[in-house]
CSV table of C-alpha atoms in Angstrom, one decimal:
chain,number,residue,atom,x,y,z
A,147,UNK,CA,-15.0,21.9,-212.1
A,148,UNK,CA,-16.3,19.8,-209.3
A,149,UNK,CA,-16.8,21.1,-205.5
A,150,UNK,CA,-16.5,18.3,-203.0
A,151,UNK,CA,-18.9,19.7,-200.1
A,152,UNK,CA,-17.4,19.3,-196.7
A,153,UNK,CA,-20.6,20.1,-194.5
A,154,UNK,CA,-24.3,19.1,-195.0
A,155,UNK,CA,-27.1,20.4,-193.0
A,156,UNK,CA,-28.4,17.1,-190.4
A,157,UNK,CA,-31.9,18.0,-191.8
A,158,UNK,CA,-34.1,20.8,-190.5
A,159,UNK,CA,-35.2,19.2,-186.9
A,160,UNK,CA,-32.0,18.0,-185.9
A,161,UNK,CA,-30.8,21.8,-186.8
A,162,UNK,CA,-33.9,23.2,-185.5
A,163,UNK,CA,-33.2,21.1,-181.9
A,164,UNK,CA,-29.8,21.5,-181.9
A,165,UNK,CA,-30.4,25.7,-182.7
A,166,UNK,CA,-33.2,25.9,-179.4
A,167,UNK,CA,-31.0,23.9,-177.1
A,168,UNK,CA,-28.3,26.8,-177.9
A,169,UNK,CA,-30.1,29.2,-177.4
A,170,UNK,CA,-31.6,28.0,-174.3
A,171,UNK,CA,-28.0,27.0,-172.5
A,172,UNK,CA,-26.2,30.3,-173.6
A,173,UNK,CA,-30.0,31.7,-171.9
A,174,UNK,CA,-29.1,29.9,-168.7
A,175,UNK,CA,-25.1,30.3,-168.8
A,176,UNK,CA,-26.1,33.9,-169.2
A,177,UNK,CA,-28.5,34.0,-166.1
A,178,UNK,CA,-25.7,32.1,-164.1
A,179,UNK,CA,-23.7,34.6,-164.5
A,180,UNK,CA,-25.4,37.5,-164.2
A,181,UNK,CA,-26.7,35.4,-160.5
A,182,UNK,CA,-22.9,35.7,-159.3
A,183,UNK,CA,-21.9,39.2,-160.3
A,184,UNK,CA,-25.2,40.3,-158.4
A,185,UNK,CA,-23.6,38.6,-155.4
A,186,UNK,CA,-20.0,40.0,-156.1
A,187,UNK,CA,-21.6,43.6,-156.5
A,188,UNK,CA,-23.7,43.4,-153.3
A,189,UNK,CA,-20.3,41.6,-151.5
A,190,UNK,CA,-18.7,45.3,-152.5
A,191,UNK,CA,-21.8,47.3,-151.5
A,192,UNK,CA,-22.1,46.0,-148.2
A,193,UNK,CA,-18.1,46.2,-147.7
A,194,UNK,CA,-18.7,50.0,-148.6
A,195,UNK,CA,-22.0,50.7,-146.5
A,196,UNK,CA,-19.9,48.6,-143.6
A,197,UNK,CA,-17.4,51.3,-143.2
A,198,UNK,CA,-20.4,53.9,-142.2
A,199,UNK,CA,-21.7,54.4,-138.9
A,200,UNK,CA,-25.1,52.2,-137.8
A,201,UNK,CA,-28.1,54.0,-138.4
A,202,UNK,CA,-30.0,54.1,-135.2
A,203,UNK,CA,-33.8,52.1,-135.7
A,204,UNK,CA,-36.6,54.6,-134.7
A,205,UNK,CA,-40.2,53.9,-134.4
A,206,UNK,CA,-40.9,56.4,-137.3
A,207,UNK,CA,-38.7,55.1,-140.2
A,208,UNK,CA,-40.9,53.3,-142.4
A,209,UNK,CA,-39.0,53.7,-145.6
A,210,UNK,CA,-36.9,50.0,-146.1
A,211,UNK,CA,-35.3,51.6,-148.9
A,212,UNK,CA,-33.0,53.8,-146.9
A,213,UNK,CA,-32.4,51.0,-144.3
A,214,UNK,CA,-31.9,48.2,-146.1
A,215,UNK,CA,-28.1,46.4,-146.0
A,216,UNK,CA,-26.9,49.2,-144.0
A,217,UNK,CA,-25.4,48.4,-140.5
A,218,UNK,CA,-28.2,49.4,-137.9
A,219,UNK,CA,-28.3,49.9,-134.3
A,220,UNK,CA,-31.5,49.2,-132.3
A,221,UNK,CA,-32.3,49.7,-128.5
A,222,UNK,CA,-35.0,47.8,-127.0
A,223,UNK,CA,-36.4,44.8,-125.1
A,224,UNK,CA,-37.1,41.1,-126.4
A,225,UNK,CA,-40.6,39.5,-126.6
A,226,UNK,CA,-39.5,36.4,-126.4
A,227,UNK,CA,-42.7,34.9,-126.3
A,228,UNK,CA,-42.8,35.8,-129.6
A,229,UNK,CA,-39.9,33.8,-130.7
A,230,UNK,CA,-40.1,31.4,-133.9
A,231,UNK,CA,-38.0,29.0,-135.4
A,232,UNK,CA,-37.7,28.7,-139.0
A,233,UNK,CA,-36.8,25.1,-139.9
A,234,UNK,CA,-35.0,23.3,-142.7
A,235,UNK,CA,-31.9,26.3,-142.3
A,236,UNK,CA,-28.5,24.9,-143.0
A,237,UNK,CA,-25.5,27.1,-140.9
A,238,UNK,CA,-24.7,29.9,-142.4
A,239,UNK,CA,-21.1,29.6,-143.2
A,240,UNK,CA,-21.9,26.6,-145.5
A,241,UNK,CA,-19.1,24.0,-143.6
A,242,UNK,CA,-21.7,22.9,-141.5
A,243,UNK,CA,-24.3,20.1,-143.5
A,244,UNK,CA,-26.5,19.9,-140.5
A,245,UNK,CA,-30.1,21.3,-140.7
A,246,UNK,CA,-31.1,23.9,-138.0
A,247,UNK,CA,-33.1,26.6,-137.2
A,248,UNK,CA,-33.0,30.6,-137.9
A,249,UNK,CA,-34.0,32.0,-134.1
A,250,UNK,CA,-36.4,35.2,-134.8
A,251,UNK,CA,-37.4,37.3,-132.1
A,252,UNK,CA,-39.4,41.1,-132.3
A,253,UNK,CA,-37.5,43.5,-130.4
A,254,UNK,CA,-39.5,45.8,-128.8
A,255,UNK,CA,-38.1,49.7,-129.4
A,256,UNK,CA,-37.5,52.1,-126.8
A,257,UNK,CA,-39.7,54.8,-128.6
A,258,UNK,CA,-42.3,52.3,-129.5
A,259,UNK,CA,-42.9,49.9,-132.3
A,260,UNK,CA,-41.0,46.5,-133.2
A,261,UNK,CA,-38.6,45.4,-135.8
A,262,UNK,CA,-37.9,41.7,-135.7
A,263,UNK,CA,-34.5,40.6,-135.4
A,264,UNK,CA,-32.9,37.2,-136.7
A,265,UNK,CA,-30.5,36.3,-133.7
A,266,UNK,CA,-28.7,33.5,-135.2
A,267,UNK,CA,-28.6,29.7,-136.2
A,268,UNK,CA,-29.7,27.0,-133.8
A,269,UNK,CA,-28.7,23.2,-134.2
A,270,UNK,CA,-32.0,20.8,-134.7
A,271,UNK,CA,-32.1,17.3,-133.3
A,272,UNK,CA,-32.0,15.0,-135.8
A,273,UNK,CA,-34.3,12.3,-134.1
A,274,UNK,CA,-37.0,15.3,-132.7
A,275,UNK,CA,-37.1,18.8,-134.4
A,276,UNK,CA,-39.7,19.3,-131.4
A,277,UNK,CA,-37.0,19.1,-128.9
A,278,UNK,CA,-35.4,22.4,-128.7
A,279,UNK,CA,-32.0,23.5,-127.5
A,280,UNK,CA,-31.7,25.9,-125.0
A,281,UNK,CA,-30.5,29.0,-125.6
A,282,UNK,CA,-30.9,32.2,-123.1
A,283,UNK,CA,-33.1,35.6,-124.4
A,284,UNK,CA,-31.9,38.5,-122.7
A,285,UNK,CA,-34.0,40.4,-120.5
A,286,UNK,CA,-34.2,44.3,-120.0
A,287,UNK,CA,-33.2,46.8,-122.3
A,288,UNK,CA,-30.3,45.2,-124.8
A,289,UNK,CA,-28.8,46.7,-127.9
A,290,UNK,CA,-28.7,45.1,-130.9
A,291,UNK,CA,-26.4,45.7,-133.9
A,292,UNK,CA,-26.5,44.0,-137.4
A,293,UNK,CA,-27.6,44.7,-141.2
A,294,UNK,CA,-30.9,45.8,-141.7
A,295,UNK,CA,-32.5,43.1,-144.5
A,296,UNK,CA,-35.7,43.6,-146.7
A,297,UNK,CA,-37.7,40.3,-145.7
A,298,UNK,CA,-36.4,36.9,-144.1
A,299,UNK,CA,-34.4,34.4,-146.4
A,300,UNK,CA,-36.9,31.8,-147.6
A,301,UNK,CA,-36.8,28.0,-148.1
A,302,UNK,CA,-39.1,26.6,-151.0
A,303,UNK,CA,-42.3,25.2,-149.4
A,304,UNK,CA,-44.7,22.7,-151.0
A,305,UNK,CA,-48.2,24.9,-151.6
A,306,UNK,CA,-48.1,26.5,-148.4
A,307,UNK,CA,-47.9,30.7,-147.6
A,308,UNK,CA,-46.2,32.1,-144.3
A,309,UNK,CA,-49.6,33.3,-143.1
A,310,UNK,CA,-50.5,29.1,-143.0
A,311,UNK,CA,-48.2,28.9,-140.5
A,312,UNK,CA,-49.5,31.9,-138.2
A,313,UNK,CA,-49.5,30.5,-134.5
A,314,UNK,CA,-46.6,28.1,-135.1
A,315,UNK,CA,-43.3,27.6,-133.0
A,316,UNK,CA,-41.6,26.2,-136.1
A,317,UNK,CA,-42.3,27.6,-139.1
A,318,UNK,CA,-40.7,27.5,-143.0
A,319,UNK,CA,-41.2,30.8,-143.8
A,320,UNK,CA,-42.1,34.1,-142.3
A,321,UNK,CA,-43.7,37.1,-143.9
A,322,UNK,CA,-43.0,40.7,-142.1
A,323,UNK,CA,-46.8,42.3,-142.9
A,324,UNK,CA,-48.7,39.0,-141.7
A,325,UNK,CA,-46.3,38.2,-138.5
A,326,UNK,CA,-47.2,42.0,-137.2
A,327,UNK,CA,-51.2,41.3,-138.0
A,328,UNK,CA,-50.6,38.3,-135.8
A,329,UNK,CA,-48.4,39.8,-133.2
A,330,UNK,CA,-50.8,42.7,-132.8
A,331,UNK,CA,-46.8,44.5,-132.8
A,332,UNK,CA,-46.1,47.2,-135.9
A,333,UNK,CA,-43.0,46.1,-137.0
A,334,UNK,CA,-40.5,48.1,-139.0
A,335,UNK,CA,-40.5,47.0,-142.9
A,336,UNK,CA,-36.6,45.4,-142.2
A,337,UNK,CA,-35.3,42.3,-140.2
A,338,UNK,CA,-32.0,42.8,-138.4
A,339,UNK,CA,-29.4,40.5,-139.1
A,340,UNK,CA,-27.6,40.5,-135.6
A,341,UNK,CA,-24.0,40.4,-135.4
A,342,UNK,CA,-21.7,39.9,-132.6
A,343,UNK,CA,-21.5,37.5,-129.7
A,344,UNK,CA,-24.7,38.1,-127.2
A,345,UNK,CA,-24.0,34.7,-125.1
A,346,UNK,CA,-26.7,33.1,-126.2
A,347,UNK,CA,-24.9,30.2,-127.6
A,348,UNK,CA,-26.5,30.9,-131.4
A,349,UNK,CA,-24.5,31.2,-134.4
A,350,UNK,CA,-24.0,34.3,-136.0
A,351,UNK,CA,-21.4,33.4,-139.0
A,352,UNK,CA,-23.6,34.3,-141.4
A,353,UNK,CA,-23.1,33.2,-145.6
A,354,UNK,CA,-21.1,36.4,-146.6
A,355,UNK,CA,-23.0,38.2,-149.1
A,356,UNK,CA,-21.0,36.4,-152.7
A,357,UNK,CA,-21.4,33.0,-151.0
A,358,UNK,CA,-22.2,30.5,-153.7
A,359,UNK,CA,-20.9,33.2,-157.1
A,360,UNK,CA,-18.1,30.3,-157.7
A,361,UNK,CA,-20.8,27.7,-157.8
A,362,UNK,CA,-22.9,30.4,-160.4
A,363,UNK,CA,-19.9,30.0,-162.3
A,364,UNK,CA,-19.9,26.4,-162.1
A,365,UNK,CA,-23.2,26.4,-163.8
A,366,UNK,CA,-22.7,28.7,-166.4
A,367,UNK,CA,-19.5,27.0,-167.5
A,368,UNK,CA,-21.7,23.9,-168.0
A,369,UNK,CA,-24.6,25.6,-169.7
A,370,UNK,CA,-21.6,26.8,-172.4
A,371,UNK,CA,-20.0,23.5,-172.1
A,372,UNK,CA,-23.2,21.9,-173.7
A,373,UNK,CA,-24.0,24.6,-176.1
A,374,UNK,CA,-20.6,24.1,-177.4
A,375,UNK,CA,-21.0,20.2,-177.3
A,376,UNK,CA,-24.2,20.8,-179.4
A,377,UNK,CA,-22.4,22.7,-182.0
A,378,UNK,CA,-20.1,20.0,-182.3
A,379,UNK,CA,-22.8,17.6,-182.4
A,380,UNK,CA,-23.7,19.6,-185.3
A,381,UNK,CA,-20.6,19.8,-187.1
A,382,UNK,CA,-19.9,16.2,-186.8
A,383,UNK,CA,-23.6,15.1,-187.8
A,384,UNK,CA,-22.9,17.4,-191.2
A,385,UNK,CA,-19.6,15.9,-191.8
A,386,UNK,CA,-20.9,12.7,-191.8
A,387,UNK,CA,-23.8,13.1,-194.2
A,388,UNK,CA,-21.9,15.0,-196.8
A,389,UNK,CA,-19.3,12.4,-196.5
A,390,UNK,CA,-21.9,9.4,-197.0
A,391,UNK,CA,-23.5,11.9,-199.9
A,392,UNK,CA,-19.7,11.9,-201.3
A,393,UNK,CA,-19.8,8.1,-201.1
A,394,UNK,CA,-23.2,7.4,-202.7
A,395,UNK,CA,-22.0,9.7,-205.7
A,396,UNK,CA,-24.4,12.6,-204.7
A,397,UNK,CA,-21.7,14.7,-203.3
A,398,UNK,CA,-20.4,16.8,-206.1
A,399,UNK,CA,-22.3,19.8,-207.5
């Protein structure tokens, strides 16, 4: 009895190929995916921790991992010499496509020590990033009120640490142990997100924390999309060789 074969193998480095660019896309679709529950799950933690009173900031709490994402409270007074502007910061609520800066300022506590606060999103000039905006510090004691965050977001910068920067106005990054050494200020291991309208003409509509999950899913759907387009690639490449093997006569067993 003869068996007309429907599939043949491409030959072992097409399979091989085909069988790492699977496993590498699924890798990837996988990551995506894992990226935007992280963001979902955090959205939902810091919905739950937001419903809890602010912890007030002391001098003495040193442990970030009690601190960090809760809602905070600190009393204090701004250095505002101390201000800098990280640069290359698009607005938080991702409608804006304008680069700006993040406006960082130490606050200085009323029982001593410093935890530096991000105040908000600035505008940049788009014909001198030198040329800043105005926009008022407050003077005297204030209270500040926001999430308490484990370091300052960063931007990707070509070969070049935060402590490079140390001296600078503008900066791309900023470390929390190097900007106290070069403060001369110890400051708390958290930066405080502020929240709320101070007047001061930044803007605090920061990226909620799932921003950007749907675009994770994006990705991951076309990481699967080509892992499934190689598999077809597959199949089809198979089907064609047993059907030319078929043809030349070499296709029955």
């Amino acid at each position: 009895m003869t068996t007309r074969t429907l599939w043949r193998s491409p030959g072992t480095v097409p399979m091989v190929a085909a069988l790492v660019v699977i496993v590498v896309t699924c890798a990837l679709g996988n990551w995506q995916l894992r990226r935007a529950h992280e963001k979902i799950d955090r959205a939902e933690r810091l919905a739950t921790l937001a419903k809890q009173a602010p912890v007030e900031l002391r001098a003495a709490q040193t442990d970030a991992a009690q601190l960090v994402e809760r809602r905070v409270r600190a009393r204090g007074t701004f250095d505002a010499d101390k201000t800098v502007l990280l640069d290359n910061r698009p607005h938080g609520n991702g409608t804006d496509s304008r680069a700006g800066f993040l406006v960082l300022t130490p606050l200085r506590l009323t029982d001593g020590g410093s935890v530096l606060v991000m105040r908000g999103w600035l505008p940049r000039d788009a014909q001198d990033r030198t040329r800043i905006a105005p926009f008022p510090t407050p003077t005297g004691e204030v209270t500040v009120e926001g999430t308490a965050l484990a370091a300052v977001p960063r931007v990707y910068s070509l070969g070049q640490d935060a402590s490079a920067e140390a001296g600078r106005k503008i900066r791309q990054n900023i470390d929390l142990a190097a900007f106290s050494h070069e403060i001369g200020a110890s400051l708390l291991p958290v930066v405080v997100e502020q929240s709320g309208d101070a007047g001061d003409g930044l803007a605090r509509d920061w990226a909620p924390a799932d921003f950007g999950a749907d675009r994770h899913y994006g990705y991951a759907a076309q990481w699967f999309g080509l892992a499934v387009l190689t598999l077809v690639l597959v199949a089809v490449l198979g089907w064609r060789r047993a059907r030319l093997d078929r043809a030349d006569g070499n296709g029955n067993l």
